[in-house]
Coordinates of C-alpha atoms in Angstrom, one line a residue:
Chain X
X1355 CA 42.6 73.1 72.0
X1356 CA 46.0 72.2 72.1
X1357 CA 46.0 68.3 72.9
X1358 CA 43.9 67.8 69.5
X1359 CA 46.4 68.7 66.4
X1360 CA 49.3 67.4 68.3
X1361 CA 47.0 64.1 68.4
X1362 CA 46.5 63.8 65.1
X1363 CA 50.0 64.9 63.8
X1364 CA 50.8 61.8 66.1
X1365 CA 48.7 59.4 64.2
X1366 CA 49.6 60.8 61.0
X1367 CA 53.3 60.1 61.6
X1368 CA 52.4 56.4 63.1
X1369 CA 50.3 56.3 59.3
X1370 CA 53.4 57.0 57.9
X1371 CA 55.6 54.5 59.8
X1372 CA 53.2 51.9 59.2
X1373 CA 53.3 52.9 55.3
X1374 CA 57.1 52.8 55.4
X1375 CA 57.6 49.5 57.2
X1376 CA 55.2 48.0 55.2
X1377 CA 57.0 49.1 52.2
X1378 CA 60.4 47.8 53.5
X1379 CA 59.2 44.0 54.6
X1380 CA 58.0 44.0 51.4
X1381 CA 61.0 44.4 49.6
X1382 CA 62.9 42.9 52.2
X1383 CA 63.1 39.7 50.7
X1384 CA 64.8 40.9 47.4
X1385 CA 68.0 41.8 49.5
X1386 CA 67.9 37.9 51.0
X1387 CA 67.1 36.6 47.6
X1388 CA 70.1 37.9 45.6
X1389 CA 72.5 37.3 48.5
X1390 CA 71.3 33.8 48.8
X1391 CA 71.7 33.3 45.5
X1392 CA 75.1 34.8 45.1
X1393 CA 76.4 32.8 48.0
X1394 CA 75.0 29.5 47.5
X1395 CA 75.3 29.6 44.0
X1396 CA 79.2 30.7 44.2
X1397 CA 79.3 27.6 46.6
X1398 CA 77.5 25.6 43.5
X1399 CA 80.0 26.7 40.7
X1400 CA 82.9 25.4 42.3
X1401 CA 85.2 23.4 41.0
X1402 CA 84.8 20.1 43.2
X1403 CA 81.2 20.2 42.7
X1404 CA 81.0 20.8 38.9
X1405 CA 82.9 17.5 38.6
X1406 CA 80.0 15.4 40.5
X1407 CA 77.7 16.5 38.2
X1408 CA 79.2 15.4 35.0
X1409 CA 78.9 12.1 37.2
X1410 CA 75.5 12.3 38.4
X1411 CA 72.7 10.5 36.7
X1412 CA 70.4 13.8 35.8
X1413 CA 72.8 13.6 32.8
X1414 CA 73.3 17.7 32.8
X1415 CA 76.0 19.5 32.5
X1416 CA 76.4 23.0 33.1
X1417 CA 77.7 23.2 29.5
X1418 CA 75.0 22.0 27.9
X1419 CA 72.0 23.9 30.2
X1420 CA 74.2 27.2 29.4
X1421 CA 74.1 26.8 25.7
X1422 CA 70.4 25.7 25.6
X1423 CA 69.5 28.8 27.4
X1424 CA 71.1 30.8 25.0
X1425 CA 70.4 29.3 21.5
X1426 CA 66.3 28.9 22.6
X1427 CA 66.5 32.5 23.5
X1428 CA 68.1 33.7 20.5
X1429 CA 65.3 31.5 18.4
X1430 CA 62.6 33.1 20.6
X1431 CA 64.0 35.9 19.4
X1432 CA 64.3 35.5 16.1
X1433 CA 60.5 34.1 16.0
X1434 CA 59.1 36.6 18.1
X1435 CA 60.5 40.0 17.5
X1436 CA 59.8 40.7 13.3
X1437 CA 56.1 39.6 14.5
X1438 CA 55.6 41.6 17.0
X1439 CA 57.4 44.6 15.1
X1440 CA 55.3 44.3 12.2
X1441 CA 51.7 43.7 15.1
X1442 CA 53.0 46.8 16.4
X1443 CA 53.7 49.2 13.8
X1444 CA 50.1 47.8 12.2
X1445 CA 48.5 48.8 15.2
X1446 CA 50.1 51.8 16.0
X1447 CA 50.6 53.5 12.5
X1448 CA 47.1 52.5 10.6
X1449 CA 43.4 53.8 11.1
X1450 CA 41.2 52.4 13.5
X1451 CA 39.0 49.8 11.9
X1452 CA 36.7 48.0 13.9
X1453 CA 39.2 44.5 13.6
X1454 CA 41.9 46.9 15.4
X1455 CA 40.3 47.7 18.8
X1456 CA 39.7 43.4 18.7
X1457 CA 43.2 42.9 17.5
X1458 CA 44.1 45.0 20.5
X1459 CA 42.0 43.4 23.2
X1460 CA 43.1 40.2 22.0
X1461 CA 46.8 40.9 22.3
X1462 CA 46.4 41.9 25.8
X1463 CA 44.9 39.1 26.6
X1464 CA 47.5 36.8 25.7
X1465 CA 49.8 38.9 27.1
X1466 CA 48.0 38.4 30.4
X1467 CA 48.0 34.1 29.8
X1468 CA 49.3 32.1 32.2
X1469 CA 53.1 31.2 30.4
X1470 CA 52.5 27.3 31.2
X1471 CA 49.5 27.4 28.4
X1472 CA 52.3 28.6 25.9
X1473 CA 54.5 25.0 26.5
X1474 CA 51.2 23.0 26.3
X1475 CA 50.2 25.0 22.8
X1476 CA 53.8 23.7 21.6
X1477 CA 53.2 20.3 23.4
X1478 CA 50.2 20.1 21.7
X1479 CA 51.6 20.1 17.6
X1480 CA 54.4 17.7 18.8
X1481 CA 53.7 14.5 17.1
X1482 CA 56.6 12.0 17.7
X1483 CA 58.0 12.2 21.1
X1484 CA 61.5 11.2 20.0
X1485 CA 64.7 12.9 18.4
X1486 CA 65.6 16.4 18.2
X1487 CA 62.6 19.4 18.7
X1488 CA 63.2 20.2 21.7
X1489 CA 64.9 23.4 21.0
X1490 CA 62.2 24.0 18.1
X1491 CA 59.0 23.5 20.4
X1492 CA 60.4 25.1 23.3
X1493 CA 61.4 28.5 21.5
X1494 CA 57.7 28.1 19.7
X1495 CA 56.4 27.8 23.3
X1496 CA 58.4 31.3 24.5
X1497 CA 57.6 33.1 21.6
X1498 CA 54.0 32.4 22.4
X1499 CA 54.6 34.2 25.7
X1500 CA 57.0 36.7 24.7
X1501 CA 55.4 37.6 21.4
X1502 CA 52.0 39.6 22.7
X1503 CA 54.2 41.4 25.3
X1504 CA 56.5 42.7 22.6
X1505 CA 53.5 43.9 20.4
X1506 CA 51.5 46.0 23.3
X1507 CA 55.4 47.3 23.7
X1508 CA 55.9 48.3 19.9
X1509 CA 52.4 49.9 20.1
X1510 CA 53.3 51.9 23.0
X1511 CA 56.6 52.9 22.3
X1512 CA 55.9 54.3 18.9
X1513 CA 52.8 56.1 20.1
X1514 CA 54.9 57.9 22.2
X1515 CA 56.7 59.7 19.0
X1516 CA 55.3 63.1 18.3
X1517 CA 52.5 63.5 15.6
X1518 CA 54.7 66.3 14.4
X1519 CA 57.0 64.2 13.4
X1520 CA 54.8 62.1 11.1
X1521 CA 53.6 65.2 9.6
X1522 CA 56.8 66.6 8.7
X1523 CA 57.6 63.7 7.2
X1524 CA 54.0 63.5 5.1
X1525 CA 54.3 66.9 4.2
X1526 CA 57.6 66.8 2.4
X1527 CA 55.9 63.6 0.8
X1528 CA 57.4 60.5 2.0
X1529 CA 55.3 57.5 1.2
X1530 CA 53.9 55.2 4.1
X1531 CA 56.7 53.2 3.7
X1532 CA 59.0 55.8 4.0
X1533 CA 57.6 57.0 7.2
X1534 CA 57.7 53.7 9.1
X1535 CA 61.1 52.9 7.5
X1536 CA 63.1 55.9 7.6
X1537 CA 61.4 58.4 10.3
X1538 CA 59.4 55.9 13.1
X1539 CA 61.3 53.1 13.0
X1540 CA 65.1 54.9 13.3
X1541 CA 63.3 57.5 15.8
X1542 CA 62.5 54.8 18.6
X1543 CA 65.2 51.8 17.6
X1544 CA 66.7 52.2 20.9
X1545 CA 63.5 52.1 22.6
X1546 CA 63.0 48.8 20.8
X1547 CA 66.1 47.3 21.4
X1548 CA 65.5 47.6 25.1
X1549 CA 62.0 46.3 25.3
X1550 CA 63.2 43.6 23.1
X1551 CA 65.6 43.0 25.6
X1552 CA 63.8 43.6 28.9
X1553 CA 61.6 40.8 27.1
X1554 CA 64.0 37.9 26.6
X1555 CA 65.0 38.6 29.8
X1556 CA 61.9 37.8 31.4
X1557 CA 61.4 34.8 29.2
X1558 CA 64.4 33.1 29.4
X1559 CA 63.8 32.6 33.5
X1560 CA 61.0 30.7 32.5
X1561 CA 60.0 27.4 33.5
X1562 CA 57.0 26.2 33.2
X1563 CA 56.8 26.1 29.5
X1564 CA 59.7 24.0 28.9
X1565 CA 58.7 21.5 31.1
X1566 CA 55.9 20.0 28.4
X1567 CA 58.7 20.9 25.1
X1568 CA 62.1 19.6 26.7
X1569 CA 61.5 16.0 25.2
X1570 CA 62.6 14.3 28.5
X1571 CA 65.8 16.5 28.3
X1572 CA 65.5 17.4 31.9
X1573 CA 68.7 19.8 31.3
X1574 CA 67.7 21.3 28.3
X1575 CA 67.9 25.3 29.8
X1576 CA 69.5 27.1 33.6
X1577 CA 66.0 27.3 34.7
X1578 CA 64.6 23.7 33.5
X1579 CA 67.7 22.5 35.2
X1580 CA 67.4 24.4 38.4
X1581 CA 64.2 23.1 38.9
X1582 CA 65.5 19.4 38.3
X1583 CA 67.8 19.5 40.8
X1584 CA 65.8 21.5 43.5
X1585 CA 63.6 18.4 43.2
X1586 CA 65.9 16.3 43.8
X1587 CA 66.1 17.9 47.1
X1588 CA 69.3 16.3 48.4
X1589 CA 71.8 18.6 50.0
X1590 CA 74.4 18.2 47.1
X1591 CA 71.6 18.5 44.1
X1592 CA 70.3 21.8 45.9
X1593 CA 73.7 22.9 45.7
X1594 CA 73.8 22.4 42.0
X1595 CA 70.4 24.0 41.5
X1596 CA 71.7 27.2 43.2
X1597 CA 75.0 27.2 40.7
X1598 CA 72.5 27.0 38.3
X1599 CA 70.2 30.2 39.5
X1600 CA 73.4 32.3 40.0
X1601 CA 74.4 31.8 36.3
X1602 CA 70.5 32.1 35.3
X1603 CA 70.8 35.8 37.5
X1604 CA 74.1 36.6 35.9
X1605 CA 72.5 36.0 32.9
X1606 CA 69.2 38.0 33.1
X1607 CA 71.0 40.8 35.0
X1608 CA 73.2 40.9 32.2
X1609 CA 70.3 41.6 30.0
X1610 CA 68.6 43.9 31.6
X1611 CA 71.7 46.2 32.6
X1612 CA 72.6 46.7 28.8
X1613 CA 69.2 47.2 27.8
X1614 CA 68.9 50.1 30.8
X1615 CA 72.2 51.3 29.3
X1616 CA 70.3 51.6 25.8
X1617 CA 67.8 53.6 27.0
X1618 CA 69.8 55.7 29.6
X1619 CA 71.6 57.7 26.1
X1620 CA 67.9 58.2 24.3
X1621 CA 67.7 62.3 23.7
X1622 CA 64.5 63.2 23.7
Chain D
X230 CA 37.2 57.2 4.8
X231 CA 36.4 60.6 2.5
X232 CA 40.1 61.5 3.2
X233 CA 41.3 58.3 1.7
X234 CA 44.8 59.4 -0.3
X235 CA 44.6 59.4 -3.7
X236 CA 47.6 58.3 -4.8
X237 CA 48.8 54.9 -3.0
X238 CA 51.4 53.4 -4.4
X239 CA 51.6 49.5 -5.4
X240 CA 54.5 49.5 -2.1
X241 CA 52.5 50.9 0.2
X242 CA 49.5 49.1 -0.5
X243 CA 51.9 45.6 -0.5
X244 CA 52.8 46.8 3.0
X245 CA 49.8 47.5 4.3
X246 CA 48.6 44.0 3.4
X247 CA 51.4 42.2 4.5
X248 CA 50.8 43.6 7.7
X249 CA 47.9 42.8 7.8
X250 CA 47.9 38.9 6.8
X251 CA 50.5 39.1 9.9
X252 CA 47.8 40.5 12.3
X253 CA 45.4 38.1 11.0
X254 CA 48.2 35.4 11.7
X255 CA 47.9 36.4 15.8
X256 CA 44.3 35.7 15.5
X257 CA 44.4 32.8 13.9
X258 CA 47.2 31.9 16.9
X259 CA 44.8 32.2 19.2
X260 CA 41.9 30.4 17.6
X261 CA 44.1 27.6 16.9
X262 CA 45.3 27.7 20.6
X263 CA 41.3 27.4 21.7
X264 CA 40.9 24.6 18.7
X265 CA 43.5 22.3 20.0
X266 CA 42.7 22.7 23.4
X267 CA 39.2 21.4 22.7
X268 CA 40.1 19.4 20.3
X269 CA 42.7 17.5 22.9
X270 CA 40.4 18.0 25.6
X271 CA 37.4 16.2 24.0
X272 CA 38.0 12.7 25.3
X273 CA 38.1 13.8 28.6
X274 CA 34.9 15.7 28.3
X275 CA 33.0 12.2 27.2
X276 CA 34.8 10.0 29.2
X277 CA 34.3 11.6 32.5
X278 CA 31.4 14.0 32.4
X279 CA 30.2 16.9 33.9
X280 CA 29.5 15.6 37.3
X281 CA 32.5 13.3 38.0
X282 CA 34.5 17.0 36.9
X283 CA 32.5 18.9 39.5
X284 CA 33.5 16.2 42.3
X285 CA 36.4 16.6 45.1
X286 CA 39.0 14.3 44.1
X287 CA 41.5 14.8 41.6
X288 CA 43.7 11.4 41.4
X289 CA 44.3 10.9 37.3
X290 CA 46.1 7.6 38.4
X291 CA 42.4 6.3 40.2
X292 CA 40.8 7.7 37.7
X293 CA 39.4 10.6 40.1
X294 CA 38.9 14.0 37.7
X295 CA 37.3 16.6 40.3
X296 CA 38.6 20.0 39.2
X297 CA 37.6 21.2 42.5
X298 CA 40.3 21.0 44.4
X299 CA 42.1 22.6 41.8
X300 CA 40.2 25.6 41.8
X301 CA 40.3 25.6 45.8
X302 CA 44.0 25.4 46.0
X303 CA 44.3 28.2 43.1
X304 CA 41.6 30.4 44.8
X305 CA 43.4 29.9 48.0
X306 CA 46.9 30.8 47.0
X307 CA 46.4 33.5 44.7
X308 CA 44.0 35.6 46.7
X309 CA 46.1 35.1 50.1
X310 CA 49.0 36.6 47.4
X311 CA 47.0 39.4 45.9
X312 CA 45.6 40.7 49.5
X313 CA 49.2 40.5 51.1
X314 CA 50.2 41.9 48.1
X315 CA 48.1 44.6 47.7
X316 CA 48.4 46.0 51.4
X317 CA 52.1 46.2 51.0
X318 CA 51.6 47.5 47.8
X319 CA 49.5 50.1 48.2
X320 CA 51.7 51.0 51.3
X321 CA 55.0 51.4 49.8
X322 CA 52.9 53.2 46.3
X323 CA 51.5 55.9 48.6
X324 CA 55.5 56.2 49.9
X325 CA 56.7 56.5 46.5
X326 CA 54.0 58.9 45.1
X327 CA 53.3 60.7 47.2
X328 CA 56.7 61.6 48.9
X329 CA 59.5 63.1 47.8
X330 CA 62.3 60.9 49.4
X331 CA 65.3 60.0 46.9
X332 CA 66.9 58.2 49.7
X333 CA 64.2 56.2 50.4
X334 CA 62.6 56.2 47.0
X335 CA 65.3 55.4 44.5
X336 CA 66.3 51.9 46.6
X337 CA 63.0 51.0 46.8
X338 CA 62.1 50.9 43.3
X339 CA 65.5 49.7 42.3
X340 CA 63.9 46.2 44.9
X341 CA 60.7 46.0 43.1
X342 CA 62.6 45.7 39.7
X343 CA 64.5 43.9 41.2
X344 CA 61.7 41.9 42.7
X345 CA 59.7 42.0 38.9
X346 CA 63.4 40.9 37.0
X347 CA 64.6 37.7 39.4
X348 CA 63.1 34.2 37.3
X349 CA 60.4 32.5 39.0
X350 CA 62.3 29.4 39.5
X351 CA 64.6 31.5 42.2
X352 CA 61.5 32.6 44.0
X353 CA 60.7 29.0 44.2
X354 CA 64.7 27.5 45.5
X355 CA 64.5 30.8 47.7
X356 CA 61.3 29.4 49.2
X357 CA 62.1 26.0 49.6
X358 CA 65.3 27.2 51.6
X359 CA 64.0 29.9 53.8
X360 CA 61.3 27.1 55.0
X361 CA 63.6 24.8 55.5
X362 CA 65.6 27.5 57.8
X363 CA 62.6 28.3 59.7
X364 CA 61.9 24.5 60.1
X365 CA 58.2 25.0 58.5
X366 CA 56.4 23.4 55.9
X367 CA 55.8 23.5 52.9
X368 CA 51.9 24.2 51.6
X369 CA 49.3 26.7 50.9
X370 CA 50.3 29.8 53.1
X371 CA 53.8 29.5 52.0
X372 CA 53.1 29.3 48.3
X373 CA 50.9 32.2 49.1
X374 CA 53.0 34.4 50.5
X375 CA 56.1 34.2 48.1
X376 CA 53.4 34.7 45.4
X377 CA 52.6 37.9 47.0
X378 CA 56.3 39.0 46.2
X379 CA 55.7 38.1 42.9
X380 CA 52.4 40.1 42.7
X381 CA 54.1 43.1 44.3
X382 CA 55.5 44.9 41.3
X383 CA 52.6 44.9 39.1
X384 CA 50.6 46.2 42.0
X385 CA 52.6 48.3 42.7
X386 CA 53.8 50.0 39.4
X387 CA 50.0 50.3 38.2
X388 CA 49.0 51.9 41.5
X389 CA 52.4 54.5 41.6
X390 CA 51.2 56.0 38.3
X391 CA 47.2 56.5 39.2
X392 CA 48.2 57.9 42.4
X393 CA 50.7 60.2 40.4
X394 CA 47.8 61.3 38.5
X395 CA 45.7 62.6 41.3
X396 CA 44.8 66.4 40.9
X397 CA 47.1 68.4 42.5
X398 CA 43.8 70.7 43.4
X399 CA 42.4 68.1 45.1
X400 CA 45.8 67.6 47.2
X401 CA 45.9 71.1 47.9
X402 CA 42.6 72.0 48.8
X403 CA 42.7 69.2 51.7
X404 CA 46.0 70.7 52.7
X405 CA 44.5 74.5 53.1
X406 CA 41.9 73.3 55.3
X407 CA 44.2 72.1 57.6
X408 CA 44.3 68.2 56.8
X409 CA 48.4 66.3 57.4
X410 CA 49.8 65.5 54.7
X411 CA 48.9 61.5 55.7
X412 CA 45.0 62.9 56.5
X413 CA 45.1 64.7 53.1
X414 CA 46.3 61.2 51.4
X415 CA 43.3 59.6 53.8
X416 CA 40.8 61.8 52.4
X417 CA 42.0 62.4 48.8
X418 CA 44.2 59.9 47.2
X419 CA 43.4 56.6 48.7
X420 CA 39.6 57.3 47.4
X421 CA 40.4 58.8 44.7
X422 CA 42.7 55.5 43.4
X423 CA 40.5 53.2 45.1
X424 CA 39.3 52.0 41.9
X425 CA 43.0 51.8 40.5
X426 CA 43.9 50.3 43.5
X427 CA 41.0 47.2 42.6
X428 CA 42.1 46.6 39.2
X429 CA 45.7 46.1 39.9
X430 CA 44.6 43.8 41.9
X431 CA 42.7 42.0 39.9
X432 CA 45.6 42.0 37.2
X433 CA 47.8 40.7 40.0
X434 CA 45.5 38.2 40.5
X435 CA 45.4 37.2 36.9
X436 CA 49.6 37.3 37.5
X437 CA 49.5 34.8 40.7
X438 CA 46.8 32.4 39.1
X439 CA 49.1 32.0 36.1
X440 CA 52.5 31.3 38.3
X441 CA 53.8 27.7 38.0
X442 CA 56.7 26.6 38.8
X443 CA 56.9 27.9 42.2
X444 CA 53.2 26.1 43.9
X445 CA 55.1 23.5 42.0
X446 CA 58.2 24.0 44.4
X447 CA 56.5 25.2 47.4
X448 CA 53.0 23.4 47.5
X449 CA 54.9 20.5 47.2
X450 CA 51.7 17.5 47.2
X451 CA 49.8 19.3 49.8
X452 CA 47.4 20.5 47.8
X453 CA 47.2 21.1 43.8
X454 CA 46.6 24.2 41.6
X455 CA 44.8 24.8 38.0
X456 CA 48.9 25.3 37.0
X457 CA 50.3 23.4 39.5
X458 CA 48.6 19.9 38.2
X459 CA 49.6 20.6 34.7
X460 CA 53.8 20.1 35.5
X461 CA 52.9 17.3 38.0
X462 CA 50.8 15.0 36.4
X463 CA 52.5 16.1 33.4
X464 CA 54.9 12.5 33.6
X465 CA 51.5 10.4 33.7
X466 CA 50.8 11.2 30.2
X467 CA 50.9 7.4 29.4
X468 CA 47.9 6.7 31.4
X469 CA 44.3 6.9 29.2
X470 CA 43.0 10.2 29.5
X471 CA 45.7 12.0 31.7
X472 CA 46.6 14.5 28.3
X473 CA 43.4 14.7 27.6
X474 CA 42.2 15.9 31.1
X475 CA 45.4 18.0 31.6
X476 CA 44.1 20.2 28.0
X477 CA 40.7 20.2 29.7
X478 CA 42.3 21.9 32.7
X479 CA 44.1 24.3 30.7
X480 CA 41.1 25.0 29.0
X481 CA 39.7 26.1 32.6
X482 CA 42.7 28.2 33.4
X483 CA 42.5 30.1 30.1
X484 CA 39.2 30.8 30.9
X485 CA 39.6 31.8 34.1
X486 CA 43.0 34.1 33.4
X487 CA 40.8 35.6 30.3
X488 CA 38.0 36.4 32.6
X489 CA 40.5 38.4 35.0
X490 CA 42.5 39.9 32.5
X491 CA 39.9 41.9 30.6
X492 CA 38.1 42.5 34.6
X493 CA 41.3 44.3 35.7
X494 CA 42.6 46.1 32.7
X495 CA 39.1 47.7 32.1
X496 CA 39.2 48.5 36.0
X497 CA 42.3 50.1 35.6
X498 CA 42.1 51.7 31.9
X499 CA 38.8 53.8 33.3
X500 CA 40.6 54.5 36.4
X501 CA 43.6 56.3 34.4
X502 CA 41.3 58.1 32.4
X503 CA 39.6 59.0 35.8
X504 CA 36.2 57.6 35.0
X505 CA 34.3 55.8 36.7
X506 CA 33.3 52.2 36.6
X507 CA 29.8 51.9 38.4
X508 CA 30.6 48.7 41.1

């Protein structure tokens, strides 16, 4: 009688070591990846190698990938975000017709396209492959990505405001307009603000897309860059490409610590 | 529709349209997307056929347009992700859930945003450099695998919440008769978020069939995915039929993420609500 519990409190605890060691190599790599990058990439900013690549033939400099990274994103921006406020405060604040629940599924599911279909969307209105565009198509080809993300997020984020509140406002007879203007809107800005953020943050690491928008600039943003010189797969170009992803981090993390900031003073 | 307001004035009734034009605008996004995708990928479909598209070669250059390899190499890949994926996953959810461990707890979930928040493009230099310190190669296990870091936080986010929303009844009533806490999470949880626990992975599948850039990096030319293919033979667009064939392959893809997408996210919608999807 007494060899049996002890046996199984035994195997529970080896369930539980197994659970926890799973959990760690999991997550393992994250540790690796960040060092790596902060290493290399400190290695990759310095001064001696930032002069080679103004001479090297990719015909990048850091200047130029930096401030293509940040204009597309604040174009993405600018396309993406009054759409997918106006998607989500249309789904979340008016009856459920029929075209809603289908307006809904369909949302999701371009939330859940692959990102690479978004730069061959763009590729695919771009007529003249010559001149300037590049910064046009690619932000075109983010917001596509970005843009359903931020709508299931508006949807969400003002569901989670109290009914209470909407009819406190009706009853004292504010107009729609009023409602979503003055009362929803205000009552959830910072929740916005950070999803918008957490949003660009995730799209401006992407690839993929730019690779059909870029125009042959192979340069044009950190992460088109990156990917450049990792092909090039020489020991000095994969020294670049880290200097590259350590900015690109810096950048995100940047990001995504003021938008946890924003959220980390909403009273509820 | 009996309830409808009275008085709606000429401002709320401009809003309510303008809103909705804007919500018609997302369809007609996506319609158009479909459109120019056939449209594009037209000349591929008469040129080449159904039967020269069901073949085993893909070579754009010799004129070769089997899609199967493509679909082997993306089949490969993201299901060697989503199972490593998943039994980490589902290990470090139950951790999370299910214990009450801020030491352990708070790091852990500050990795997986961590893990959820790094670009793809580092997962992909990170790759290429921790093969190259190990001496292996590059190819379909390795894509695999750091895919299945990229899967992880969706899996494991989606799982953490149904497995926070087990009954605490059911928890308790395997504890009084006598059941460890691990037996009780045997017995209770696991089933009970077994269907969660499916969807999730399905929607992570949907993530690592989507991922580019890093098969790009890590695949290297040993094999080819449904994404993959797109950035390579993206630079033989001046060959007849190479755009053509690429839309027709992004036509696949689309299909193929759409078909996942609504799988898992109906999977996992009924398993929040705790229903049950008959399998």
């Amino acid at each position: 009688m007494k060899v049996q519990p002890n046996l199984r409190r035994i195997k529970s605890k080896l369930w539980l070591f197994l659970w926890v060691l799973l959990g760690i190599v999991a997550v393992l790599p994250v540790i690796s990846m960040v060092l790596e990058v902060v290493i290399r990439g400190l290695q990759g900013l310095s001064p001696v190698v930032l002069d080679q690549v103004s001479a090297s033939s990719f015909g990048g400099n850091l200047i130029h990938a930096v401030a293509g990274t940040i204009v597309i994103t604040l174009w993405t921006a600018a396309m993406s975000i009054p759409i997918a406020l106006m998607v989500g405060v249309y789904l979340a604040e008016y009856p459920n017709y029929r075209f809603m629940y289908v307006l809904r599924g369909l949302v999701t599911t371009m939330a859940d396209l692959p990102a690479v279909i978004g730069g061959l969307f763009a590729f695919s209105f771009i007529t003249k492959h010559s001149g300037d565009g590049a910064i046009m198509f690619s932000s075109i080809a983010l917001s596509f990505v970005l843009m359903p993300r931020l709508i299931r997020d508006t949807e969400q984020i003002l569901r989670t405001v109290p009914s209470v509140i909407r009819e406190g406002a009706l009853s004292i007879g504010a107009t729609k307009r009023q409602l979503i203007f003055y009362v929803l809107l205000p009552s959830c800005f910072r929740l916005l603000v950070r999803q918008w953020l957490h949003g660009l943050a995730r799209v401006m690491g992407e690839t993929a897309p730019l690779i059909f928008t870029s125009f042959n600039d192979q340069a044009l943003t950190l992460p088109l860059s990156t990917f450049t010189f990792a092909k090039g797969a020489t020991q000095g170009s994969l020294l670049e490409a880290w200097g590259r992803s350590f900015l690109l981090l810096i950048f995100v993390s940047i990001l995504l610590l003021v938008s946890k900031q924003i959220s980390r003073r909403v009273v509820r | 529709m009996k309830e409808r307001r009275l008085h709606k004035s000429f401002g709320d009734r401009l809003l309510e349209g303008v809103l909705s034009l804007i919500a018609v605008f997302i369809f007609c996004v996506f319609f158009l997307l479909i459109y120019k995708f056939v449209i594009g990928s037209l000349p591929a479909w008469q040129h080449i056929g159904f039967f020269k598209l069901v073949s085993r070669q893909w070579n754009l250059v010799r004129g070769q347009y089997g899609v199967l390899p493509l679909i082997y190499g993306t089949f490969v890949t993201s299901l060697l992700a989503v199972v490593l994926a998943t039994i980490t996953g589902v290990a470090l959810a139950i951790v999370l859930s299910q214990y009450d461990w801020p030491w352990f707890n708070r790091p852990m979930l500050l990795f997986v945003d961590g893990l959820s928040a790094i670009p793809s493009v580092i997962y992909g230099l990170w790759g290429l450099s921790v093969l190259s310190y190990f001496h292996l190669s590059v190819g379909m296990y390795a894509a695999g695998v750091i895919l299945a870091l990229m899967v992880l936080p969706t899996i494991v986010s989606t799982v953490r919440k149904i497995m926070n929303a087990v009954p605490e009844e059911l928890k308790q009533g395997a504890l009084a008769i006598g059941a460890t806490k691990e037996e009780m999470i045997h017995m209770v949880v696991l089933p009970y978020a077994l269907q969660g626990i499916l969807g999730s992975a399905v929607l992570g599948l949907t993530r690592a069939i989507g991922e580019t850039i890093v098969i790009v990096m890590v695949l290297g030319f040993r094999g080819q995915t449904l994404t993959s293919v797109l950035v390579n033979d993206f630079a033989l667009r001046t060959h007849a039929l190479v755009t053509s064939s690429l839309y027709e392959v992004a036509l696949l893809l689309c299909l193929v993420a759409i078909l996942t997408s609504i799988g898992g996210r109906l999977l996992v919608r009924s398993a929040k609500r705790g229903q049950r999807v008959p399998l």
